[in-house]
PDB file of C-alpha atoms and ligand atoms in Angstrom:
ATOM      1  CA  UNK A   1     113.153 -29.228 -57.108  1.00 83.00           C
ATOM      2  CA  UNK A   2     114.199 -25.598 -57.943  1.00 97.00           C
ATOM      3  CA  UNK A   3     113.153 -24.435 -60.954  1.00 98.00           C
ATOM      4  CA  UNK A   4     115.856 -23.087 -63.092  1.00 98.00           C
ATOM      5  CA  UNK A   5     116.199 -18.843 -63.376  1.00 98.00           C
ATOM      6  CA  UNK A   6     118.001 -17.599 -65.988  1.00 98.00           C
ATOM      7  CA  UNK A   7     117.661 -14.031 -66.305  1.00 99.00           C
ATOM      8  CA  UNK A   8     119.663 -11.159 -68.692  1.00 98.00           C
ATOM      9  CA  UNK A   9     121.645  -8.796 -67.574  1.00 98.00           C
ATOM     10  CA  UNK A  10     121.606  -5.786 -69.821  1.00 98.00           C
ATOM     11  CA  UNK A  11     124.077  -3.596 -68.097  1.00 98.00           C
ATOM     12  CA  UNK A  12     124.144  -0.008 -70.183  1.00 98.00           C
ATOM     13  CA  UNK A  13     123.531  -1.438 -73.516  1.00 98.00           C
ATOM     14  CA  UNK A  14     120.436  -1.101 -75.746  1.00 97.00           C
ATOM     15  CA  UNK A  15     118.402   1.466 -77.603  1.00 98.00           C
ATOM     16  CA  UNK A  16     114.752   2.301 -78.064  1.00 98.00           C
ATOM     17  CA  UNK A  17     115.127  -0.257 -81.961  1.00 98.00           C
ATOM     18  CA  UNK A  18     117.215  -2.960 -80.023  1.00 98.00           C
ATOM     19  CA  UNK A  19     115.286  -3.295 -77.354  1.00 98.00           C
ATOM     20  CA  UNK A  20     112.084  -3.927 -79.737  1.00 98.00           C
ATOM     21  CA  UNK A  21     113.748  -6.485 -81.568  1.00 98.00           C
ATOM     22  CA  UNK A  22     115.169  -8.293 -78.528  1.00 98.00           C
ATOM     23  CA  UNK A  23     111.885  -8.594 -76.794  1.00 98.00           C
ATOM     24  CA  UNK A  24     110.274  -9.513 -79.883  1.00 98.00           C
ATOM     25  CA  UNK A  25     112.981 -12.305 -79.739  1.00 98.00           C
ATOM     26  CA  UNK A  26     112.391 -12.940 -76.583  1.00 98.00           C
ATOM     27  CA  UNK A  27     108.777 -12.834 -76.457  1.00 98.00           C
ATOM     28  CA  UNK A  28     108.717 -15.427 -79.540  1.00 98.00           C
ATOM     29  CA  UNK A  29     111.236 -17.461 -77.923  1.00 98.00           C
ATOM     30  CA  UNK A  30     110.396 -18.147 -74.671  1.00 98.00           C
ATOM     31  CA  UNK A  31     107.456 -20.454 -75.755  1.00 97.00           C
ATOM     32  CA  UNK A  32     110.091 -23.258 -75.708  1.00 97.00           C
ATOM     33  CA  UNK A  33     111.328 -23.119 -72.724  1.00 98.00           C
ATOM     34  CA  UNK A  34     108.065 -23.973 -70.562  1.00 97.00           C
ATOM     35  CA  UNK A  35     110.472 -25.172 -67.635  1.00 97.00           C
ATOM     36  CA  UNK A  36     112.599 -22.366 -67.384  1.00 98.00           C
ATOM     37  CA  UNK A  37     111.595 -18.621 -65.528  1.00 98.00           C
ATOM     38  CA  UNK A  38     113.287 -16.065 -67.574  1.00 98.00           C
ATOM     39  CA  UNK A  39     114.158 -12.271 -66.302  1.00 99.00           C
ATOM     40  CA  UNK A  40     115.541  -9.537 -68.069  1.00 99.00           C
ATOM     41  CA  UNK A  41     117.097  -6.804 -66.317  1.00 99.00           C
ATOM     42  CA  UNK A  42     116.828  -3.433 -68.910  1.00 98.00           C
ATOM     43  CA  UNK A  43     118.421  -0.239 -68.313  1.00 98.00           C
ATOM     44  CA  UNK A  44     116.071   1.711 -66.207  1.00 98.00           C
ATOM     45  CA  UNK A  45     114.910   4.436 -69.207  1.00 98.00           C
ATOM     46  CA  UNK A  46     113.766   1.180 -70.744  1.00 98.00           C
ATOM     47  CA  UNK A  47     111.999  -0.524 -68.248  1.00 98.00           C
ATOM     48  CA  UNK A  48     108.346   1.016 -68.895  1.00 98.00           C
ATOM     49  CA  UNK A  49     108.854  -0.068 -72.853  1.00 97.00           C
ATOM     50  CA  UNK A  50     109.367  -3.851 -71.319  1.00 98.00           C
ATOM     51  CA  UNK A  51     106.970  -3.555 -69.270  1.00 98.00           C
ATOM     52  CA  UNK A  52     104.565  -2.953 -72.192  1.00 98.00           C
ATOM     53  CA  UNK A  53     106.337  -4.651 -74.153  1.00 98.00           C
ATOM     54  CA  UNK A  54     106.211  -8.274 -72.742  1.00 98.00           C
ATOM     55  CA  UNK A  55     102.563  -7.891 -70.997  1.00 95.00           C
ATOM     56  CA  UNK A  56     101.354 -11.131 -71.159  1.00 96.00           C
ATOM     57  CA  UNK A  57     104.426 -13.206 -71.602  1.00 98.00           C
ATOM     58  CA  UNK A  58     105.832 -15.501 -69.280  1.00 98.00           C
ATOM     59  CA  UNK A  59     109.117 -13.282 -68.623  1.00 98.00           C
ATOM     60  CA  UNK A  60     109.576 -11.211 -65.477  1.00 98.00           C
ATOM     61  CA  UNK A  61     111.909  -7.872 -65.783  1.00 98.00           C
ATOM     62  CA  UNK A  62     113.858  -6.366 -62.880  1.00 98.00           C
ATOM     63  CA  UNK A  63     115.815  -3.271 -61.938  1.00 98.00           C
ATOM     64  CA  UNK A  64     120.033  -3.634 -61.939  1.00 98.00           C
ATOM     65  CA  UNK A  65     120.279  -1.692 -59.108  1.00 98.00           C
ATOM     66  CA  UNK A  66     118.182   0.003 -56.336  1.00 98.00           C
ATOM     67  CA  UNK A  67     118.517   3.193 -53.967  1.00 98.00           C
ATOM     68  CA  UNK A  68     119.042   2.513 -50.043  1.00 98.00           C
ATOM     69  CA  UNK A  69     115.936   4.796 -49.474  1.00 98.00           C
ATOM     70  CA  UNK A  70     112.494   4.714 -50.373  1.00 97.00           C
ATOM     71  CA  UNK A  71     112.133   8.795 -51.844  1.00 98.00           C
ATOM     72  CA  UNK A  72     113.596  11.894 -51.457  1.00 98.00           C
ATOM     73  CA  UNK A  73     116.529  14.200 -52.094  1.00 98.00           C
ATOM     74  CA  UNK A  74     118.962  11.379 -53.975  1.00 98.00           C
ATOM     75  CA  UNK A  75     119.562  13.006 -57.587  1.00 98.00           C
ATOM     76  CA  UNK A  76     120.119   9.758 -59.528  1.00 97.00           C
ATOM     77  CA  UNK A  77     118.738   7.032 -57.885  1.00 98.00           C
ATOM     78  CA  UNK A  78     115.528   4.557 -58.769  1.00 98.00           C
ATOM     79  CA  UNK A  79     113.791   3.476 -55.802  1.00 98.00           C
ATOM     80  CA  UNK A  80     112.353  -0.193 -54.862  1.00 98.00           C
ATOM     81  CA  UNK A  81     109.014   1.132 -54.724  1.00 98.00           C
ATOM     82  CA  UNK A  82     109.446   3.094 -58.122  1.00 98.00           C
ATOM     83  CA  UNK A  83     110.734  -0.267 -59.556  1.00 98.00           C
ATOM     84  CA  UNK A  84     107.341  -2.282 -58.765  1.00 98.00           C
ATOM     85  CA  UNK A  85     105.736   0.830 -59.664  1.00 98.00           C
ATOM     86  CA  UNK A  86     106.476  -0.488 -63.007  1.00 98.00           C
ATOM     87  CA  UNK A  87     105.959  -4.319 -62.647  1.00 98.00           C
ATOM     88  CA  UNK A  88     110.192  -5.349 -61.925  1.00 98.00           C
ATOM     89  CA  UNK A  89     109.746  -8.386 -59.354  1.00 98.00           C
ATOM     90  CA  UNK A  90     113.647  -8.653 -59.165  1.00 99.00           C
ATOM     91  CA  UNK A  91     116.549  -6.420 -58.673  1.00 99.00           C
ATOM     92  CA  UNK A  92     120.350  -7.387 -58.734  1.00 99.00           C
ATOM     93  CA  UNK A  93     122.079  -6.131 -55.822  1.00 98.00           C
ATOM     94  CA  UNK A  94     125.839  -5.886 -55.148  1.00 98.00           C
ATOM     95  CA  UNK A  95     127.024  -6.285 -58.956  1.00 98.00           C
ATOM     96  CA  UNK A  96     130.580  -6.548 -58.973  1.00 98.00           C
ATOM     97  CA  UNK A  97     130.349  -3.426 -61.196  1.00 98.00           C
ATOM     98  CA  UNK A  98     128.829  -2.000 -58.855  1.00 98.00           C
ATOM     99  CA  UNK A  99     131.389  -3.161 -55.598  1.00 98.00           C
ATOM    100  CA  UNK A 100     134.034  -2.069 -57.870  1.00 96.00           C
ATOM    101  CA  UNK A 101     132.708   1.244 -59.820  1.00 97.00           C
ATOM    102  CA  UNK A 102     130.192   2.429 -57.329  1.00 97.00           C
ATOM    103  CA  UNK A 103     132.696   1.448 -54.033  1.00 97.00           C
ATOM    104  CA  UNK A 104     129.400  -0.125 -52.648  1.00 98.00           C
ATOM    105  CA  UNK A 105     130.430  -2.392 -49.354  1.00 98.00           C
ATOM    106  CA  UNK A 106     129.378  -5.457 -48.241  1.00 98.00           C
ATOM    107  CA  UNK A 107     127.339  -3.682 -45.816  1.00 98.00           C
ATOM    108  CA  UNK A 108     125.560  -1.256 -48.301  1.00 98.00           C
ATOM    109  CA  UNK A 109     125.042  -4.312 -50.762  1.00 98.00           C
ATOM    110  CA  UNK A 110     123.277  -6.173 -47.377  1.00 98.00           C
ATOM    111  CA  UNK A 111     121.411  -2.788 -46.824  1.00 98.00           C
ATOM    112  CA  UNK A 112     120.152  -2.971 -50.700  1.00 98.00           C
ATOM    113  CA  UNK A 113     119.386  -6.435 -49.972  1.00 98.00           C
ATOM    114  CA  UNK A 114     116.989  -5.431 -47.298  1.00 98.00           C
ATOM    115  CA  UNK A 115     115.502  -2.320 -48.962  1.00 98.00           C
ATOM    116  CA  UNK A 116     115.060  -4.705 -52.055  1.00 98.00           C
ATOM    117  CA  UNK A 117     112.721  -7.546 -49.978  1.00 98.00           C
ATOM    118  CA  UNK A 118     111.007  -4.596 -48.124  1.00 98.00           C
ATOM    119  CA  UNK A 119     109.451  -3.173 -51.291  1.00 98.00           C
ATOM    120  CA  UNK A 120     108.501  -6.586 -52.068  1.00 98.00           C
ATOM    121  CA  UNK A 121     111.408  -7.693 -54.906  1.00 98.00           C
ATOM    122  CA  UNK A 122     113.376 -10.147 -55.070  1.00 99.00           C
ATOM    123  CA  UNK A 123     116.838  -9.305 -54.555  1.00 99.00           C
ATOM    124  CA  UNK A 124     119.705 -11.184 -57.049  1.00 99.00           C
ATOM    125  CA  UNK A 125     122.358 -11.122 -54.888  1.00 99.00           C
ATOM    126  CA  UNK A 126     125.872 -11.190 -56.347  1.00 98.00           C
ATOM    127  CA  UNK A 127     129.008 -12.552 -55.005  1.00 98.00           C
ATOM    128  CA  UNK A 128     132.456 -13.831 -56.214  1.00 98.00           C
ATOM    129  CA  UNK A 129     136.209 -13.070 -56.086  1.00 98.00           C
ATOM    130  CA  UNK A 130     138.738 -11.036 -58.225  1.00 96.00           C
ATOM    131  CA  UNK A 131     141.297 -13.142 -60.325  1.00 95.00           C
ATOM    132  CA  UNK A 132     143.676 -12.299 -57.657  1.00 95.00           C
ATOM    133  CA  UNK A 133     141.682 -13.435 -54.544  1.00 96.00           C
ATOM    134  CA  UNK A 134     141.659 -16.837 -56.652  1.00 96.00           C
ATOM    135  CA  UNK A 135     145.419 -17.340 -56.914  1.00 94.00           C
ATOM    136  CA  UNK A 136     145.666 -16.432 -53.625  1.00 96.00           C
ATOM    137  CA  UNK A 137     143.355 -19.365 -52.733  1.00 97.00           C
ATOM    138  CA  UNK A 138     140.763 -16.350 -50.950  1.00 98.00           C
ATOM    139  CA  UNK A 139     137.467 -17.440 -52.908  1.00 98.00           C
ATOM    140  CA  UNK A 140     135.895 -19.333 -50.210  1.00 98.00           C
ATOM    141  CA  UNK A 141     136.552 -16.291 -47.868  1.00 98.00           C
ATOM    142  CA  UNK A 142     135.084 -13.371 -49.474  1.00 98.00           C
ATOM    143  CA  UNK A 143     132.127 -15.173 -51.012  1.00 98.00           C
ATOM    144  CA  UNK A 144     131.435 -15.970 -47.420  1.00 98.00           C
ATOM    145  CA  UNK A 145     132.130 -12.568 -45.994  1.00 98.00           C
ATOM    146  CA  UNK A 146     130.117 -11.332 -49.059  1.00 98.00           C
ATOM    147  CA  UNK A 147     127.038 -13.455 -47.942  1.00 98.00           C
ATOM    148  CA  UNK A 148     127.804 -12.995 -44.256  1.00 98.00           C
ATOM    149  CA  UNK A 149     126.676  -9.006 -44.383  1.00 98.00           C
ATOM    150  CA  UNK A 150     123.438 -10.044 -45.661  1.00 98.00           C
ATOM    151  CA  UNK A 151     122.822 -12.450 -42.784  1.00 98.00           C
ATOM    152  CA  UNK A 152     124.401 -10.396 -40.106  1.00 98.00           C
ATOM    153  CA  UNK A 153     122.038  -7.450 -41.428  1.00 98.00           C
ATOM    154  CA  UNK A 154     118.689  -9.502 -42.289  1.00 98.00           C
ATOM    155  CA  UNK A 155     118.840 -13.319 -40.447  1.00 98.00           C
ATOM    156  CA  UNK A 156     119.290 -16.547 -42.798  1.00 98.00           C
ATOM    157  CA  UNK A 157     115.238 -16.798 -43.219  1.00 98.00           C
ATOM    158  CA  UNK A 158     115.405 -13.734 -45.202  1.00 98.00           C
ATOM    159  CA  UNK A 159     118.449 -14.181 -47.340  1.00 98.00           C
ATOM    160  CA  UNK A 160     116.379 -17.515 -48.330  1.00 98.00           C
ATOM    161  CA  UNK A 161     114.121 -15.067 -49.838  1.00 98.00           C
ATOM    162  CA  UNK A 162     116.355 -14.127 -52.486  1.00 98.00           C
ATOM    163  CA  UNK A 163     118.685 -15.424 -55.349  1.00 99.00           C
ATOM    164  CA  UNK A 164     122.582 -15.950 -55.251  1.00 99.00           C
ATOM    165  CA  UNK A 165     124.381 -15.278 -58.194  1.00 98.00           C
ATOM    166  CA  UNK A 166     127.977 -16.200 -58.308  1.00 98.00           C
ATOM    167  CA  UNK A 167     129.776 -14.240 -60.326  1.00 98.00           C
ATOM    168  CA  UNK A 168     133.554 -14.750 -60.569  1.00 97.00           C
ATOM    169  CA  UNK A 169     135.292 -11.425 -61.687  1.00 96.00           C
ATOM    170  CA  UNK A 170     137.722 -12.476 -63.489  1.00 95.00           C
ATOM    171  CA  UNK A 171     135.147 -14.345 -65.833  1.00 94.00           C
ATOM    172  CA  UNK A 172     132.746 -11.522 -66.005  1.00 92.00           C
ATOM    173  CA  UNK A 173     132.884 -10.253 -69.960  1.00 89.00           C
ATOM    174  CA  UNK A 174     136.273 -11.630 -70.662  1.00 90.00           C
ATOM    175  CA  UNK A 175     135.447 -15.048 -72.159  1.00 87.00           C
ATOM    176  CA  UNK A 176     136.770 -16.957 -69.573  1.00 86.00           C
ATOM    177  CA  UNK A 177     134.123 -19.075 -68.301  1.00 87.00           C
ATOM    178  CA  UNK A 178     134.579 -20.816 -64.721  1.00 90.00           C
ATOM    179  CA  UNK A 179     134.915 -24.253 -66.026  1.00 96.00           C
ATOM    180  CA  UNK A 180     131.776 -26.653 -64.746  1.00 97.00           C
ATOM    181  CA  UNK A 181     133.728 -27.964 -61.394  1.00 97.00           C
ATOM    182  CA  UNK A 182     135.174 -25.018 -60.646  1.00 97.00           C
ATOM    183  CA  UNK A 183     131.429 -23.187 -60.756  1.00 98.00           C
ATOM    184  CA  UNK A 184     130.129 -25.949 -58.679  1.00 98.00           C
ATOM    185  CA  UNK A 185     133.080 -26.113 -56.039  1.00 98.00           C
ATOM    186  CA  UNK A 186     132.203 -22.396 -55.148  1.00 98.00           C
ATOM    187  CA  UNK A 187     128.021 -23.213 -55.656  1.00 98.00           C
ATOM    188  CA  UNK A 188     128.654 -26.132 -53.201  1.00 98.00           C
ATOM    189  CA  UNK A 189     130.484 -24.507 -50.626  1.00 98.00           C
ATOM    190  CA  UNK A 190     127.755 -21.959 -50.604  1.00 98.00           C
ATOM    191  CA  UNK A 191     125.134 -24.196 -50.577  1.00 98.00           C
ATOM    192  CA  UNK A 192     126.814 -26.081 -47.868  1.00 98.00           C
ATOM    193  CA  UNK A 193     127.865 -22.515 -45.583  1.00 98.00           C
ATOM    194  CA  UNK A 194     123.952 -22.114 -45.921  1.00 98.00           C
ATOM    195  CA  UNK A 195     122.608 -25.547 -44.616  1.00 98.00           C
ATOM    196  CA  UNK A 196     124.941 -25.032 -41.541  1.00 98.00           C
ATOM    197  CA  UNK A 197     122.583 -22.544 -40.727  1.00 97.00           C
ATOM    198  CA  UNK A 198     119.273 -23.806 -42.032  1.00 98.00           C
ATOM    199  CA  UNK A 199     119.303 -26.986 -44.377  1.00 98.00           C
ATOM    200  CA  UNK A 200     115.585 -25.666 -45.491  1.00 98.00           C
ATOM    201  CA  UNK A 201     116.874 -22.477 -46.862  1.00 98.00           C
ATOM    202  CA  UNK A 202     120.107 -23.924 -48.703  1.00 98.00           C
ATOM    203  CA  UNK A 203     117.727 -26.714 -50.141  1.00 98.00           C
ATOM    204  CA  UNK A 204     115.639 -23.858 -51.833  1.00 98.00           C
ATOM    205  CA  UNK A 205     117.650 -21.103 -52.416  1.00 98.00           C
ATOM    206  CA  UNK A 206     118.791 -20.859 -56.216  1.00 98.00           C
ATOM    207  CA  UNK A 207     122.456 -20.193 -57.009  1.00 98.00           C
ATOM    208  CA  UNK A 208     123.045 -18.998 -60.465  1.00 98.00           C
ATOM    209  CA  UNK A 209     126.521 -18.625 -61.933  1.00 98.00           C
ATOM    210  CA  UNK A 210     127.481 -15.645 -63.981  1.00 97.00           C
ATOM    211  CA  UNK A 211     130.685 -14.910 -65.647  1.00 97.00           C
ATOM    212  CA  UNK A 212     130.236 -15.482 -69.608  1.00 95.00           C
ATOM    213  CA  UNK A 213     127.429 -17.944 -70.378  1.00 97.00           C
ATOM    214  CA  UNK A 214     126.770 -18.755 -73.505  1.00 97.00           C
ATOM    215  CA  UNK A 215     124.569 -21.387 -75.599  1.00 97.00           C
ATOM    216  CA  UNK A 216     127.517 -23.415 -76.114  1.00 97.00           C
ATOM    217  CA  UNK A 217     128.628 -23.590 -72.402  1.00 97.00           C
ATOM    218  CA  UNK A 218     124.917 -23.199 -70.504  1.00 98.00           C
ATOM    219  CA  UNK A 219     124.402 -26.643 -70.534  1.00 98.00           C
ATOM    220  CA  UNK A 220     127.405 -28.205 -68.722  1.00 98.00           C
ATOM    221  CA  UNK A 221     127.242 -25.694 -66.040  1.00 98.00           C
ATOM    222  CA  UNK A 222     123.451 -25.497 -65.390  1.00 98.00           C
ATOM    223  CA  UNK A 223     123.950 -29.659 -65.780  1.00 97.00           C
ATOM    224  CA  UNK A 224     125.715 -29.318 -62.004  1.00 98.00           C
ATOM    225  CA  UNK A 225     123.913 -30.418 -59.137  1.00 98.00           C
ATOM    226  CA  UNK A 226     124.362 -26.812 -57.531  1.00 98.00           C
ATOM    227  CA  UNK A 227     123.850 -24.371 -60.395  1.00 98.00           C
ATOM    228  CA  UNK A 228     119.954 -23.652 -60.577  1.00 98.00           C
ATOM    229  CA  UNK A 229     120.233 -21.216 -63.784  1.00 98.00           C
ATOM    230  CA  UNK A 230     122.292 -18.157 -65.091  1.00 98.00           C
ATOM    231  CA  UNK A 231     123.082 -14.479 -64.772  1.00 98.00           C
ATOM    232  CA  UNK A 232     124.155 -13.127 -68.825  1.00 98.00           C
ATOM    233  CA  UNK A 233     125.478 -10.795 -69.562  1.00 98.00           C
ATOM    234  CA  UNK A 234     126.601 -10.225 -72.956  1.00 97.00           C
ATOM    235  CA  UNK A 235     124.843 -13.036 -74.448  1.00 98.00           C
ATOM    236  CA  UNK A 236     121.786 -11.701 -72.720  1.00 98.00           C
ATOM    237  CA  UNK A 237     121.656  -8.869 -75.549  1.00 98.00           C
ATOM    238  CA  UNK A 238     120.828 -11.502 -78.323  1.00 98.00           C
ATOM    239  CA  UNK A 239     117.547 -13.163 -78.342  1.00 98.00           C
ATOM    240  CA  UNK A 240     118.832 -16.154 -80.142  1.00 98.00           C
ATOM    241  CA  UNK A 241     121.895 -16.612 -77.731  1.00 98.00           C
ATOM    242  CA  UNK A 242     119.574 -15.848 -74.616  1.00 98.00           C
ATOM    243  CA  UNK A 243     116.561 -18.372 -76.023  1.00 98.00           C
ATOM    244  CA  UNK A 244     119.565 -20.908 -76.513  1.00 98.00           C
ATOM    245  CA  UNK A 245     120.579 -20.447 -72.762  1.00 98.00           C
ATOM    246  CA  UNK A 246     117.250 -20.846 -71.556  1.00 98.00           C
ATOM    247  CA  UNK A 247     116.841 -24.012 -73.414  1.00 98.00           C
ATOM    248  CA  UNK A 248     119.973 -25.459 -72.398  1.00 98.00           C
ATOM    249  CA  UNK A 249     118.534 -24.808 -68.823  1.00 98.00           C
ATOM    250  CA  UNK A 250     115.000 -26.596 -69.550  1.00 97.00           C
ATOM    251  CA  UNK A 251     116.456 -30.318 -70.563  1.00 83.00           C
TER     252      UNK A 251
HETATM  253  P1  LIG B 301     128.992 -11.628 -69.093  1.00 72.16           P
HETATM  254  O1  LIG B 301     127.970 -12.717 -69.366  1.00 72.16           O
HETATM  255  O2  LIG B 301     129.026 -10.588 -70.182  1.00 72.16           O
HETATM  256  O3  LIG B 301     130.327 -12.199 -68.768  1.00 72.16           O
HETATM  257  O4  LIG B 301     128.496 -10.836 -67.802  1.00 72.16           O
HETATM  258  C1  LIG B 301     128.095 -11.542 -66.679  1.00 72.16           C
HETATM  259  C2  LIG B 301     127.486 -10.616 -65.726  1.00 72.16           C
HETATM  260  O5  LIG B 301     128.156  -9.757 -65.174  1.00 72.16           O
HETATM  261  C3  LIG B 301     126.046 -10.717 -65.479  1.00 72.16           C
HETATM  262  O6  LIG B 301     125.649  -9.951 -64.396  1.00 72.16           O
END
């Protein structure tokens, strides 16, 4: 059985007084969801207030990003080793924000992936199509190609290692959720691309979807055989709407 991951995304949103109240949200909230693990990923300015923050709760916090390298000259950039520095066990890798905003490639995304597992996190890795790879019928193709750098770069054994989140663009903050089957379709196919390599590693590896969860949708879609949790976004920045997630993923 894979235990169900649902973990909030923060993206650039949040102050010093938000971020108190949501963890104190969060912190209260989690106690009824025994089944669930539960992640949030904070800004990194915030990440040493979380870490104080939840000490002692049963919720992890990751980075949203990572640097290819481990120190050095890179004005900007948060390393692996400066994330466990301060307790993150995850970090998402290959955002769609970030293939889009930051022109990362499949093959820097697979590189993250790599420099994530070698500083000991676990990397989130996120795939999915535009709205126009959809209609034309491309899904299947670039989530593959998408997950194919990672095991051209680092072998199957070690993609098992990580998360897949599938995030479908065109769902991403605009309210259009991926309806159930069409989640699962893409969740199966991955599942099933996997196991053609190594049926151990697609049997454990969890899949979340991302693309505007909510309470009132989380339980249909985590209800698939396939889906093993979520990635929020928005409704990652409410403790009520996150708590209600994470309940609709322990039943
Ligand atoms: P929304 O839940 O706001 O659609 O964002 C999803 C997402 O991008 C999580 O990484």
């Amino acid at each position: 059985m894979r235990q169900p991951l649902v973990a909030g995304n923060w993206k650039m949103n949040g102050s010093r007084a938000s971020v108190f109240e949501l963890l104190t949200g969060i912190r209260e909230g989690v106690k009824t969801v025994p089944g669930v693990e539960v992640l949030v990923c904070p800004p990194y300015i915030y990440i040493p207030e979380v870490q104080g923050q939840l000490h002692g709760a049963p919720v992890s916090w990751g980075g949203q990003d990572l640097s290819l390298q481990e120190s050095g000259a890179y004005t900007g950039e948060v390393s692996g080793p400066m994330l466990v520095d301060f307790g993150c066990s995850y970090v998402i890798v290959g955002h769609s924000e970030r293939r889009s905003y930051h022109v990362e490639s499949d093959e820097q995304v697979a590189a993250k992936f790599a420099a994530a597992l070698q500083s000991g996190l676990t990397p989130i890795l996120c795939v999915g199509e535009t709205l126009e790879q959809r209609e034309q019928n491309t899904t299947e193709e670039v989530v593959a190609r998408q997950l194919n750098a990672v095991i051209e770069l680092c072998g199957i054994a070690m993609l098992g290692m990580g998360v897949i989140a599938y995030e479908p663009v065109w769902a991403i903050g605009t309210g259009k959720t991926a309806t159930p089957e069409q989640a699962q379709d893409v969740h199966g196919f991955i599942r099933g691309m996997l196991a053609q390599q190594d049926s151990a590693v697609a049997e454990k590896i969890r899949i979340l979807y991302g693309g505007s969860m909510k309470p009132s949708n989380a339980a249909e879609l985590i209800g698939k055989p396939d889906i093993d949790g979520g990635l929020i976004g928005g409704a990652s920045l409410k403790a009520e709407d996150f708590i209600g997630i994470c309940q609709a993923a322990n039943n």
